[in-house]
Amino acid sequence: MSRALLTASFLALIVSACSRPPPPPTSPAVSPPASPTTPQAAPAVSAPAAVPGTAAAPATAPVTALAPAAEEPDEPGAASLSKLAALSPEQQLPGGRWVAGTHYIPIVPPQPTSVSAGKVEVMEVFWFGCPHCYALEPEIARWLKSKPKYEEFVRVPVMWGPVHRGHAHLFYTLQALGHDDLDGKVFTTIHEDHNLLVGNTDEETLAAQMAFAKANGLDPEAFRKAWSSFGVNASLQRAQEITDRYQVDGVPLVIVNGKYSTDVGKAGDEAKLFALINDLAAFEHQRH
């Protein structure tokens, strides 16, 4: 694939508004035996921006979000809403400003978190290539300066496809080197400098990311070793599991303490999103 085609594929992802690419069409549950006269199934839709070497997604049991499924927008979701109504008071914020099922979605069953006792995890699932994630960055920076100490911020890169995996590889490599302070520079390089920081192969992706590392004062050989390390690959596997477990269909997505999911659209706007995050986290902190 030429670099021009790779760029076009990346731009197509940007235009898709940071949502999960549609799955390929599925064949009927029961199919007749193939024969010379039997029409063949339509070919699967190709994944955008090929970067070879992507591991198959592990089989995980997804959580059940108590809201109408995103792929069924015309259904009222009566069963889900009845579950919402049946939630105990301990599972919902006190009545008033925020409404379960509208501003936030309770996650059933609650999922384990990665933070220490006494802390409330605030997880952002994001993608470096997402313009909405990029736009949210200044608001996250402001919130981090004022948030309560019991809130612990965790970022997890979404793992929908090869380009996302390439960017996740960069994220975890910088994290392993203690340079997650360069996350903002990655966003700028992609969205303002139009440098995709991924290639057509793993080797091209590594070369592009090593060049980025060198340009930002890092030792390219240290970057290469971290990029290939067991720890980084384990983090990539965990990110894939989280993407699958929470059935992430759009980013940025915020998950509070493994119990509530929300985003800018549900909250109302960016300022309300962080007010909601703080209220959900305070509710969780008071309960423990």
Short mmCIF file of N, CA and C in Angstrom, two decimals, residues 13-189:
data_model
loop_
_atom_site.label_atom_id
_atom_site.label_comp_id
_atom_site.label_asym_id
_atom_site.label_seq_id
_atom_site.Cartn_x
_atom_site.Cartn_y
_atom_site.Cartn_z
N LEU A 13 -10.73 7.41 8.56
CA LEU A 13 -11.00 7.13 9.97
C LEU A 13 -11.35 8.40 10.72
N ILE A 14 -10.64 9.49 10.43
CA ILE A 14 -10.92 10.77 11.09
C ILE A 14 -12.35 11.21 10.78
N VAL A 15 -12.74 11.10 9.52
CA VAL A 15 -14.08 11.51 9.11
C VAL A 15 -15.15 10.66 9.80
N SER A 16 -14.80 9.42 10.16
CA SER A 16 -15.79 8.54 10.80
C SER A 16 -16.11 8.95 12.22
N ALA A 17 -15.56 10.08 12.69
CA ALA A 17 -15.93 10.68 13.97
C ALA A 17 -15.61 9.79 15.15
N CYS A 18 -14.46 9.14 15.13
CA CYS A 18 -13.95 8.43 16.28
C CYS A 18 -14.89 7.35 16.80
N SER A 19 -15.55 6.65 15.89
CA SER A 19 -16.40 5.54 16.28
C SER A 19 -15.85 4.25 15.71
N ARG A 20 -16.26 3.13 16.31
CA ARG A 20 -15.75 1.83 15.88
C ARG A 20 -16.12 1.58 14.42
N PRO A 21 -15.15 1.14 13.59
CA PRO A 21 -15.48 0.81 12.20
C PRO A 21 -16.57 -0.26 12.16
N PRO A 22 -17.49 -0.19 11.20
CA PRO A 22 -18.56 -1.19 11.13
C PRO A 22 -17.99 -2.57 10.89
N PRO A 23 -18.60 -3.60 11.50
CA PRO A 23 -18.11 -4.96 11.30
C PRO A 23 -18.43 -5.44 9.89
N PRO A 24 -17.69 -6.43 9.41
CA PRO A 24 -18.01 -6.98 8.10
C PRO A 24 -19.34 -7.69 8.14
N PRO A 25 -20.04 -7.80 6.99
CA PRO A 25 -21.33 -8.49 6.99
C PRO A 25 -21.17 -9.94 7.40
N THR A 26 -22.15 -10.43 8.14
CA THR A 26 -22.09 -11.82 8.60
C THR A 26 -22.95 -12.69 7.71
N SER A 27 -22.57 -13.95 7.60
CA SER A 27 -23.34 -14.90 6.82
C SER A 27 -24.51 -15.41 7.62
N PRO A 28 -25.57 -15.96 6.97
CA PRO A 28 -26.70 -16.48 7.71
C PRO A 28 -26.28 -17.60 8.65
N ALA A 29 -27.08 -17.79 9.72
CA ALA A 29 -26.76 -18.81 10.72
C ALA A 29 -26.72 -20.19 10.10
N VAL A 30 -27.62 -20.47 9.16
CA VAL A 30 -27.65 -21.77 8.50
C VAL A 30 -27.51 -21.54 7.01
N SER A 31 -26.48 -22.13 6.41
CA SER A 31 -26.23 -21.94 4.99
C SER A 31 -26.29 -23.28 4.28
N PRO A 32 -26.82 -23.32 3.06
CA PRO A 32 -26.83 -24.57 2.31
C PRO A 32 -25.43 -24.95 1.90
N PRO A 33 -25.17 -26.22 1.66
CA PRO A 33 -23.84 -26.65 1.22
C PRO A 33 -23.45 -25.92 -0.05
N ALA A 34 -22.17 -25.59 -0.13
CA ALA A 34 -21.68 -24.86 -1.31
C ALA A 34 -21.77 -25.76 -2.53
N SER A 35 -22.14 -25.16 -3.64
CA SER A 35 -22.19 -25.90 -4.90
C SER A 35 -21.86 -24.94 -6.02
N PRO A 36 -21.55 -25.44 -7.20
CA PRO A 36 -21.20 -24.54 -8.30
C PRO A 36 -22.28 -23.53 -8.61
N THR A 37 -23.55 -23.84 -8.26
CA THR A 37 -24.64 -22.92 -8.59
C THR A 37 -25.05 -22.07 -7.41
N THR A 38 -24.43 -22.32 -6.23
CA THR A 38 -24.79 -21.55 -5.03
C THR A 38 -24.03 -20.24 -5.02
N PRO A 39 -24.72 -19.07 -4.93
CA PRO A 39 -23.99 -17.80 -4.88
C PRO A 39 -23.10 -17.75 -3.65
N GLN A 40 -21.92 -17.18 -3.79
CA GLN A 40 -21.00 -17.06 -2.69
C GLN A 40 -21.33 -15.84 -1.85
N ALA A 41 -20.99 -15.91 -0.55
CA ALA A 41 -21.23 -14.78 0.35
C ALA A 41 -20.39 -13.59 -0.09
N ALA A 42 -20.91 -12.41 0.23
CA ALA A 42 -20.18 -11.20 -0.12
C ALA A 42 -18.86 -11.16 0.64
N PRO A 43 -17.78 -10.66 0.03
CA PRO A 43 -16.49 -10.61 0.72
C PRO A 43 -16.53 -9.65 1.89
N ALA A 44 -15.71 -9.93 2.92
CA ALA A 44 -15.65 -9.08 4.10
C ALA A 44 -15.08 -7.72 3.73
N VAL A 45 -15.53 -6.70 4.45
CA VAL A 45 -15.01 -5.36 4.23
C VAL A 45 -13.60 -5.29 4.75
N SER A 46 -12.69 -4.74 3.97
CA SER A 46 -11.30 -4.65 4.38
C SER A 46 -11.15 -3.66 5.50
N ALA A 47 -10.26 -3.96 6.46
CA ALA A 47 -9.96 -3.02 7.54
C ALA A 47 -9.15 -1.87 6.99
N PRO A 48 -9.33 -0.65 7.48
CA PRO A 48 -8.59 0.50 6.98
C PRO A 48 -7.15 0.49 7.46
N ALA A 49 -6.28 1.13 6.67
CA ALA A 49 -4.90 1.40 7.04
C ALA A 49 -4.18 0.17 7.57
N ALA A 50 -3.80 -0.71 6.67
CA ALA A 50 -3.21 -1.98 7.08
C ALA A 50 -1.88 -1.79 7.77
N VAL A 51 -1.75 -2.35 8.96
CA VAL A 51 -0.47 -2.47 9.64
C VAL A 51 -0.36 -3.91 10.07
N PRO A 52 0.40 -4.75 9.38
CA PRO A 52 0.43 -6.19 9.66
C PRO A 52 0.85 -6.49 11.08
N GLY A 53 0.49 -7.69 11.54
CA GLY A 53 0.94 -8.16 12.84
C GLY A 53 -0.04 -7.91 13.95
N THR A 54 -1.23 -7.46 13.64
CA THR A 54 -2.21 -7.20 14.69
C THR A 54 -2.71 -8.51 15.26
N ALA A 55 -2.67 -8.63 16.60
CA ALA A 55 -3.11 -9.86 17.23
C ALA A 55 -4.62 -9.94 17.22
N ALA A 56 -5.15 -11.16 17.15
CA ALA A 56 -6.59 -11.33 17.19
C ALA A 56 -7.11 -10.95 18.56
N ALA A 57 -8.30 -10.37 18.60
CA ALA A 57 -8.88 -9.94 19.87
C ALA A 57 -9.21 -11.14 20.73
N PRO A 58 -8.82 -11.12 22.04
CA PRO A 58 -9.13 -12.24 22.91
C PRO A 58 -10.60 -12.30 23.21
N ALA A 59 -11.09 -13.52 23.48
CA ALA A 59 -12.49 -13.68 23.81
C ALA A 59 -12.72 -13.24 25.25
N THR A 60 -13.54 -12.23 25.47
CA THR A 60 -13.84 -11.76 26.81
C THR A 60 -15.33 -11.62 26.95
N ALA A 61 -15.78 -11.71 28.19
CA ALA A 61 -17.21 -11.56 28.45
C ALA A 61 -17.52 -10.09 28.62
N PRO A 62 -18.26 -9.46 27.70
CA PRO A 62 -18.53 -8.04 27.80
C PRO A 62 -19.47 -7.73 28.94
N VAL A 63 -19.36 -6.51 29.45
CA VAL A 63 -20.29 -6.06 30.48
C VAL A 63 -21.62 -5.74 29.82
N THR A 64 -22.65 -5.64 30.63
CA THR A 64 -23.97 -5.27 30.13
C THR A 64 -24.24 -3.83 30.53
N ALA A 65 -24.30 -2.94 29.53
CA ALA A 65 -24.62 -1.54 29.81
C ALA A 65 -26.12 -1.39 29.89
N LEU A 66 -26.60 -0.71 30.90
CA LEU A 66 -28.03 -0.58 31.09
C LEU A 66 -28.56 0.61 30.29
N ALA A 67 -28.58 0.43 28.98
CA ALA A 67 -29.10 1.45 28.07
C ALA A 67 -29.39 0.78 26.76
N PRO A 68 -30.25 1.37 25.92
CA PRO A 68 -30.48 0.79 24.60
C PRO A 68 -29.17 0.65 23.86
N ALA A 69 -29.01 -0.47 23.16
CA ALA A 69 -27.77 -0.72 22.43
C ALA A 69 -27.57 0.32 21.36
N ALA A 70 -26.30 0.72 21.14
CA ALA A 70 -26.00 1.76 20.17
C ALA A 70 -26.40 1.36 18.76
N GLU A 71 -26.34 0.05 18.47
CA GLU A 71 -26.66 -0.38 17.11
C GLU A 71 -28.16 -0.53 16.88
N GLU A 72 -28.97 -0.22 17.92
CA GLU A 72 -30.42 -0.31 17.78
C GLU A 72 -31.07 1.01 18.19
N PRO A 73 -30.77 2.10 17.50
CA PRO A 73 -31.24 3.42 17.94
C PRO A 73 -32.74 3.57 17.91
N ASP A 74 -33.46 2.76 17.13
CA ASP A 74 -34.90 2.94 17.04
C ASP A 74 -35.66 2.17 18.10
N GLU A 75 -34.96 1.32 18.88
CA GLU A 75 -35.64 0.55 19.90
C GLU A 75 -35.68 1.35 21.20
N PRO A 76 -36.80 1.37 21.89
CA PRO A 76 -36.89 2.11 23.15
C PRO A 76 -36.10 1.47 24.26
N GLY A 77 -35.73 0.19 24.14
CA GLY A 77 -34.93 -0.46 25.17
C GLY A 77 -35.70 -0.62 26.46
N ALA A 78 -36.95 -1.09 26.37
CA ALA A 78 -37.81 -1.17 27.56
C ALA A 78 -37.19 -2.04 28.64
N ALA A 79 -36.60 -3.18 28.25
CA ALA A 79 -36.03 -4.08 29.25
C ALA A 79 -34.88 -3.40 29.98
N SER A 80 -34.02 -2.70 29.23
CA SER A 80 -32.91 -2.01 29.87
C SER A 80 -33.39 -0.92 30.80
N LEU A 81 -34.39 -0.16 30.36
CA LEU A 81 -34.90 0.92 31.19
C LEU A 81 -35.57 0.38 32.44
N SER A 82 -36.21 -0.77 32.32
CA SER A 82 -36.82 -1.36 33.52
C SER A 82 -35.75 -1.77 34.52
N LYS A 83 -34.59 -2.23 33.99
CA LYS A 83 -33.48 -2.55 34.88
C LYS A 83 -32.98 -1.29 35.57
N LEU A 84 -32.91 -0.20 34.82
CA LEU A 84 -32.49 1.06 35.43
C LEU A 84 -33.41 1.44 36.57
N ALA A 85 -34.71 1.32 36.34
CA ALA A 85 -35.67 1.69 37.37
C ALA A 85 -35.54 0.80 38.60
N ALA A 86 -35.07 -0.43 38.38
CA ALA A 86 -34.97 -1.38 39.48
C ALA A 86 -33.65 -1.26 40.24
N LEU A 87 -32.73 -0.43 39.79
CA LEU A 87 -31.47 -0.29 40.49
C LEU A 87 -31.69 0.21 41.91
N SER A 88 -30.90 -0.31 42.83
CA SER A 88 -31.00 0.16 44.22
C SER A 88 -30.44 1.57 44.32
N PRO A 89 -30.81 2.32 45.35
CA PRO A 89 -30.28 3.68 45.52
C PRO A 89 -28.75 3.71 45.58
N GLU A 90 -28.14 2.61 46.07
CA GLU A 90 -26.69 2.57 46.16
C GLU A 90 -26.03 2.56 44.79
N GLN A 91 -26.78 2.22 43.75
CA GLN A 91 -26.22 2.12 42.40
C GLN A 91 -26.46 3.38 41.57
N GLN A 92 -27.14 4.37 42.12
CA GLN A 92 -27.43 5.58 41.37
C GLN A 92 -27.07 6.81 42.20
N LEU A 93 -26.69 7.88 41.53
CA LEU A 93 -26.49 9.15 42.22
C LEU A 93 -27.81 9.62 42.82
N PRO A 94 -27.75 10.37 43.90
CA PRO A 94 -29.00 10.94 44.43
C PRO A 94 -29.71 11.75 43.36
N GLY A 95 -31.03 11.76 43.41
CA GLY A 95 -31.82 12.45 42.39
C GLY A 95 -31.49 13.93 42.30
N GLY A 96 -31.64 14.47 41.11
CA GLY A 96 -31.36 15.88 40.93
C GLY A 96 -30.74 16.17 39.59
N ARG A 97 -29.46 16.56 39.61
CA ARG A 97 -28.82 17.06 38.40
C ARG A 97 -28.57 15.96 37.36
N TRP A 98 -28.17 14.76 37.80
CA TRP A 98 -27.77 13.70 36.88
C TRP A 98 -28.76 12.54 36.90
N VAL A 99 -29.07 12.02 35.73
CA VAL A 99 -30.06 10.95 35.60
C VAL A 99 -29.39 9.72 35.01
N ALA A 100 -29.51 8.59 35.73
CA ALA A 100 -28.96 7.33 35.22
C ALA A 100 -29.67 6.95 33.92
N GLY A 101 -28.89 6.53 32.94
CA GLY A 101 -29.46 6.16 31.64
C GLY A 101 -29.50 7.33 30.68
N THR A 102 -29.33 8.54 31.19
CA THR A 102 -29.29 9.73 30.34
C THR A 102 -27.90 10.35 30.36
N HIS A 103 -27.45 10.73 31.55
CA HIS A 103 -26.15 11.38 31.68
C HIS A 103 -25.01 10.39 31.90
N TYR A 104 -25.33 9.25 32.46
CA TYR A 104 -24.33 8.21 32.66
C TYR A 104 -25.02 6.86 32.61
N ILE A 105 -24.23 5.83 32.31
CA ILE A 105 -24.76 4.48 32.17
C ILE A 105 -24.15 3.59 33.25
N PRO A 106 -24.94 3.06 34.18
CA PRO A 106 -24.40 2.09 35.14
C PRO A 106 -23.92 0.83 34.41
N ILE A 107 -22.78 0.32 34.83
CA ILE A 107 -22.19 -0.86 34.21
C ILE A 107 -22.48 -2.09 35.07
N VAL A 108 -23.07 -3.10 34.48
CA VAL A 108 -23.45 -4.31 35.19
C VAL A 108 -22.84 -5.52 34.49
N PRO A 109 -22.05 -6.33 35.20
CA PRO A 109 -21.62 -6.14 36.59
C PRO A 109 -20.49 -5.12 36.65
N PRO A 110 -20.25 -4.50 37.82
CA PRO A 110 -19.11 -3.59 37.95
C PRO A 110 -17.81 -4.32 37.63
N GLN A 111 -16.86 -3.58 37.06
CA GLN A 111 -15.60 -4.17 36.63
C GLN A 111 -14.46 -3.80 37.59
N PRO A 112 -13.46 -4.68 37.71
CA PRO A 112 -12.33 -4.37 38.59
C PRO A 112 -11.53 -3.18 38.06
N THR A 113 -10.89 -2.47 38.96
CA THR A 113 -10.08 -1.32 38.58
C THR A 113 -8.61 -1.61 38.87
N SER A 114 -7.75 -0.70 38.44
CA SER A 114 -6.31 -0.91 38.59
C SER A 114 -5.68 0.03 39.60
N VAL A 115 -6.49 0.72 40.40
CA VAL A 115 -5.95 1.71 41.34
C VAL A 115 -5.91 1.13 42.75
N SER A 116 -5.16 1.77 43.63
CA SER A 116 -5.00 1.29 45.00
C SER A 116 -6.23 1.59 45.84
N ALA A 117 -6.31 0.94 46.99
CA ALA A 117 -7.44 1.12 47.91
C ALA A 117 -7.56 2.59 48.31
N GLY A 118 -8.79 3.06 48.39
CA GLY A 118 -9.03 4.45 48.75
C GLY A 118 -9.06 5.40 47.58
N LYS A 119 -8.68 4.90 46.40
CA LYS A 119 -8.70 5.72 45.20
C LYS A 119 -9.92 5.36 44.34
N VAL A 120 -10.37 6.33 43.56
CA VAL A 120 -11.45 6.11 42.60
C VAL A 120 -10.86 6.27 41.20
N GLU A 121 -10.95 5.22 40.40
CA GLU A 121 -10.38 5.25 39.05
C GLU A 121 -11.28 6.03 38.09
N VAL A 122 -10.66 6.93 37.37
CA VAL A 122 -11.32 7.63 36.26
C VAL A 122 -10.55 7.26 35.00
N MET A 123 -11.16 6.41 34.18
CA MET A 123 -10.48 5.91 32.98
C MET A 123 -11.02 6.60 31.74
N GLU A 124 -10.09 7.11 30.92
CA GLU A 124 -10.46 7.63 29.61
C GLU A 124 -10.00 6.64 28.56
N VAL A 125 -10.92 6.14 27.76
CA VAL A 125 -10.56 5.34 26.58
C VAL A 125 -10.48 6.33 25.42
N PHE A 126 -9.33 6.36 24.75
CA PHE A 126 -9.10 7.42 23.77
C PHE A 126 -8.33 6.87 22.57
N TRP A 127 -8.14 7.75 21.57
CA TRP A 127 -7.31 7.43 20.41
C TRP A 127 -6.57 8.69 20.01
N PHE A 128 -5.25 8.57 19.81
CA PHE A 128 -4.45 9.72 19.41
C PHE A 128 -4.96 10.34 18.11
N GLY A 129 -5.56 9.54 17.22
CA GLY A 129 -6.02 10.07 15.94
C GLY A 129 -7.39 10.70 15.98
N CYS A 130 -8.05 10.68 17.14
CA CYS A 130 -9.42 11.20 17.24
C CYS A 130 -9.43 12.71 17.48
N PRO A 131 -10.07 13.49 16.61
CA PRO A 131 -10.12 14.94 16.82
C PRO A 131 -10.88 15.34 18.08
N HIS A 132 -11.87 14.53 18.48
CA HIS A 132 -12.61 14.84 19.70
C HIS A 132 -11.73 14.63 20.93
N CYS A 133 -10.91 13.58 20.92
CA CYS A 133 -9.97 13.36 22.01
C CYS A 133 -8.95 14.50 22.07
N TYR A 134 -8.49 14.93 20.90
CA TYR A 134 -7.54 16.04 20.83
C TYR A 134 -8.16 17.32 21.39
N ALA A 135 -9.42 17.56 21.04
CA ALA A 135 -10.10 18.77 21.52
C ALA A 135 -10.31 18.74 23.03
N LEU A 136 -10.43 17.53 23.59
CA LEU A 136 -10.68 17.40 25.03
C LEU A 136 -9.41 17.56 25.86
N GLU A 137 -8.26 17.45 25.23
CA GLU A 137 -6.99 17.48 25.96
C GLU A 137 -6.82 18.69 26.87
N PRO A 138 -7.09 19.93 26.41
CA PRO A 138 -6.91 21.07 27.32
C PRO A 138 -7.84 21.00 28.53
N GLU A 139 -9.04 20.47 28.35
CA GLU A 139 -9.98 20.36 29.47
C GLU A 139 -9.49 19.31 30.48
N ILE A 140 -8.92 18.22 29.98
CA ILE A 140 -8.37 17.20 30.86
C ILE A 140 -7.21 17.79 31.67
N ALA A 141 -6.36 18.56 31.02
CA ALA A 141 -5.22 19.18 31.71
C ALA A 141 -5.69 20.09 32.83
N ARG A 142 -6.74 20.87 32.58
CA ARG A 142 -7.27 21.76 33.62
C ARG A 142 -7.88 20.97 34.76
N TRP A 143 -8.63 19.92 34.42
CA TRP A 143 -9.27 19.08 35.43
C TRP A 143 -8.23 18.39 36.32
N LEU A 144 -7.14 17.92 35.72
CA LEU A 144 -6.10 17.22 36.49
C LEU A 144 -5.49 18.12 37.55
N LYS A 145 -5.47 19.41 37.31
CA LYS A 145 -4.89 20.34 38.28
C LYS A 145 -5.82 20.60 39.46
N SER A 146 -7.12 20.35 39.28
CA SER A 146 -8.08 20.71 40.33
C SER A 146 -8.84 19.53 40.91
N LYS A 147 -8.72 18.35 40.34
CA LYS A 147 -9.50 17.19 40.78
C LYS A 147 -9.12 16.80 42.21
N PRO A 148 -10.03 16.17 42.94
CA PRO A 148 -9.70 15.67 44.28
C PRO A 148 -8.59 14.63 44.22
N LYS A 149 -7.82 14.51 45.29
CA LYS A 149 -6.67 13.60 45.30
C LYS A 149 -7.09 12.14 45.23
N TYR A 150 -8.32 11.84 45.65
CA TYR A 150 -8.74 10.44 45.62
C TYR A 150 -9.11 9.96 44.21
N GLU A 151 -9.20 10.87 43.26
CA GLU A 151 -9.46 10.48 41.88
C GLU A 151 -8.12 10.18 41.18
N GLU A 152 -8.00 9.00 40.61
CA GLU A 152 -6.79 8.62 39.89
C GLU A 152 -7.11 8.43 38.42
N PHE A 153 -6.45 9.22 37.59
CA PHE A 153 -6.71 9.23 36.15
C PHE A 153 -5.89 8.15 35.46
N VAL A 154 -6.56 7.35 34.63
CA VAL A 154 -5.93 6.27 33.87
C VAL A 154 -6.36 6.40 32.42
N ARG A 155 -5.41 6.31 31.50
CA ARG A 155 -5.74 6.37 30.07
C ARG A 155 -5.53 5.00 29.44
N VAL A 156 -6.45 4.62 28.58
CA VAL A 156 -6.34 3.37 27.86
C VAL A 156 -6.62 3.65 26.39
N PRO A 157 -5.69 3.35 25.49
CA PRO A 157 -5.94 3.57 24.06
C PRO A 157 -6.88 2.51 23.50
N VAL A 158 -7.81 2.96 22.67
CA VAL A 158 -8.76 2.03 22.06
C VAL A 158 -8.04 1.14 21.05
N MET A 159 -8.56 -0.08 20.86
CA MET A 159 -7.88 -1.07 20.01
C MET A 159 -8.83 -1.62 18.95
N TRP A 160 -9.40 -0.74 18.13
CA TRP A 160 -10.33 -1.18 17.11
C TRP A 160 -9.65 -1.84 15.92
N GLY A 161 -8.51 -1.35 15.52
CA GLY A 161 -7.89 -1.86 14.29
C GLY A 161 -6.40 -1.57 14.25
N PRO A 162 -5.76 -1.83 13.12
CA PRO A 162 -4.30 -1.71 13.01
C PRO A 162 -3.76 -0.31 13.30
N VAL A 163 -4.40 0.74 12.80
CA VAL A 163 -3.90 2.10 13.06
C VAL A 163 -4.01 2.42 14.55
N HIS A 164 -5.14 2.04 15.16
CA HIS A 164 -5.32 2.27 16.59
C HIS A 164 -4.25 1.52 17.38
N ARG A 165 -3.96 0.29 16.97
CA ARG A 165 -2.94 -0.49 17.65
C ARG A 165 -1.57 0.16 17.51
N GLY A 166 -1.27 0.69 16.32
CA GLY A 166 0.01 1.37 16.14
C GLY A 166 0.16 2.56 17.06
N HIS A 167 -0.90 3.36 17.21
CA HIS A 167 -0.86 4.51 18.12
C HIS A 167 -0.81 4.06 19.57
N ALA A 168 -1.50 2.96 19.90
CA ALA A 168 -1.45 2.43 21.26
C ALA A 168 -0.04 1.97 21.60
N HIS A 169 0.65 1.40 20.60
CA HIS A 169 2.03 0.94 20.80
C HIS A 169 2.93 2.12 21.17
N LEU A 170 2.71 3.25 20.51
CA LEU A 170 3.48 4.45 20.82
C LEU A 170 3.14 4.95 22.23
N PHE A 171 1.86 4.96 22.57
CA PHE A 171 1.43 5.43 23.89
C PHE A 171 2.11 4.64 25.00
N TYR A 172 2.07 3.31 24.91
CA TYR A 172 2.62 2.48 25.97
C TYR A 172 4.15 2.49 25.98
N THR A 173 4.78 2.70 24.84
CA THR A 173 6.23 2.81 24.81
C THR A 173 6.69 4.07 25.52
N LEU A 174 6.03 5.18 25.24
CA LEU A 174 6.35 6.43 25.93
C LEU A 174 6.10 6.30 27.43
N GLN A 175 5.03 5.61 27.78
CA GLN A 175 4.71 5.39 29.19
C GLN A 175 5.81 4.55 29.86
N ALA A 176 6.27 3.50 29.18
CA ALA A 176 7.32 2.64 29.72
C ALA A 176 8.63 3.41 29.94
N LEU A 177 8.87 4.40 29.10
CA LEU A 177 10.09 5.20 29.21
C LEU A 177 9.94 6.38 30.17
N GLY A 178 8.75 6.51 30.77
CA GLY A 178 8.51 7.61 31.69
C GLY A 178 8.31 8.94 31.00
N HIS A 179 7.85 8.90 29.76
CA HIS A 179 7.67 10.13 28.98
C HIS A 179 6.24 10.27 28.46
N ASP A 180 5.28 9.96 29.33
CA ASP A 180 3.89 10.20 28.93
C ASP A 180 3.59 11.69 28.85
N ASP A 181 4.57 12.53 29.28
CA ASP A 181 4.42 13.97 29.10
C ASP A 181 4.46 14.35 27.62
N LEU A 182 4.84 13.40 26.76
CA LEU A 182 4.88 13.67 25.32
C LEU A 182 3.55 13.34 24.63
N ASP A 183 2.54 12.92 25.39
CA ASP A 183 1.24 12.62 24.78
C ASP A 183 0.71 13.82 24.00
N GLY A 184 0.84 15.00 24.57
CA GLY A 184 0.36 16.20 23.88
C GLY A 184 1.09 16.43 22.58
N LYS A 185 2.39 16.14 22.57
CA LYS A 185 3.18 16.29 21.35
C LYS A 185 2.74 15.29 20.29
N VAL A 186 2.36 14.08 20.72
CA VAL A 186 1.86 13.09 19.76
C VAL A 186 0.58 13.61 19.10
N PHE A 187 -0.34 14.12 19.90
CA PHE A 187 -1.58 14.69 19.35
C PHE A 187 -1.27 15.79 18.34
N THR A 188 -0.35 16.69 18.70
CA THR A 188 0.00 17.80 17.82
C THR A 188 0.63 17.30 16.52
N THR A 189 1.51 16.33 16.63
CA THR A 189 2.19 15.79 15.45
C THR A 189 1.18 15.19 14.47
#
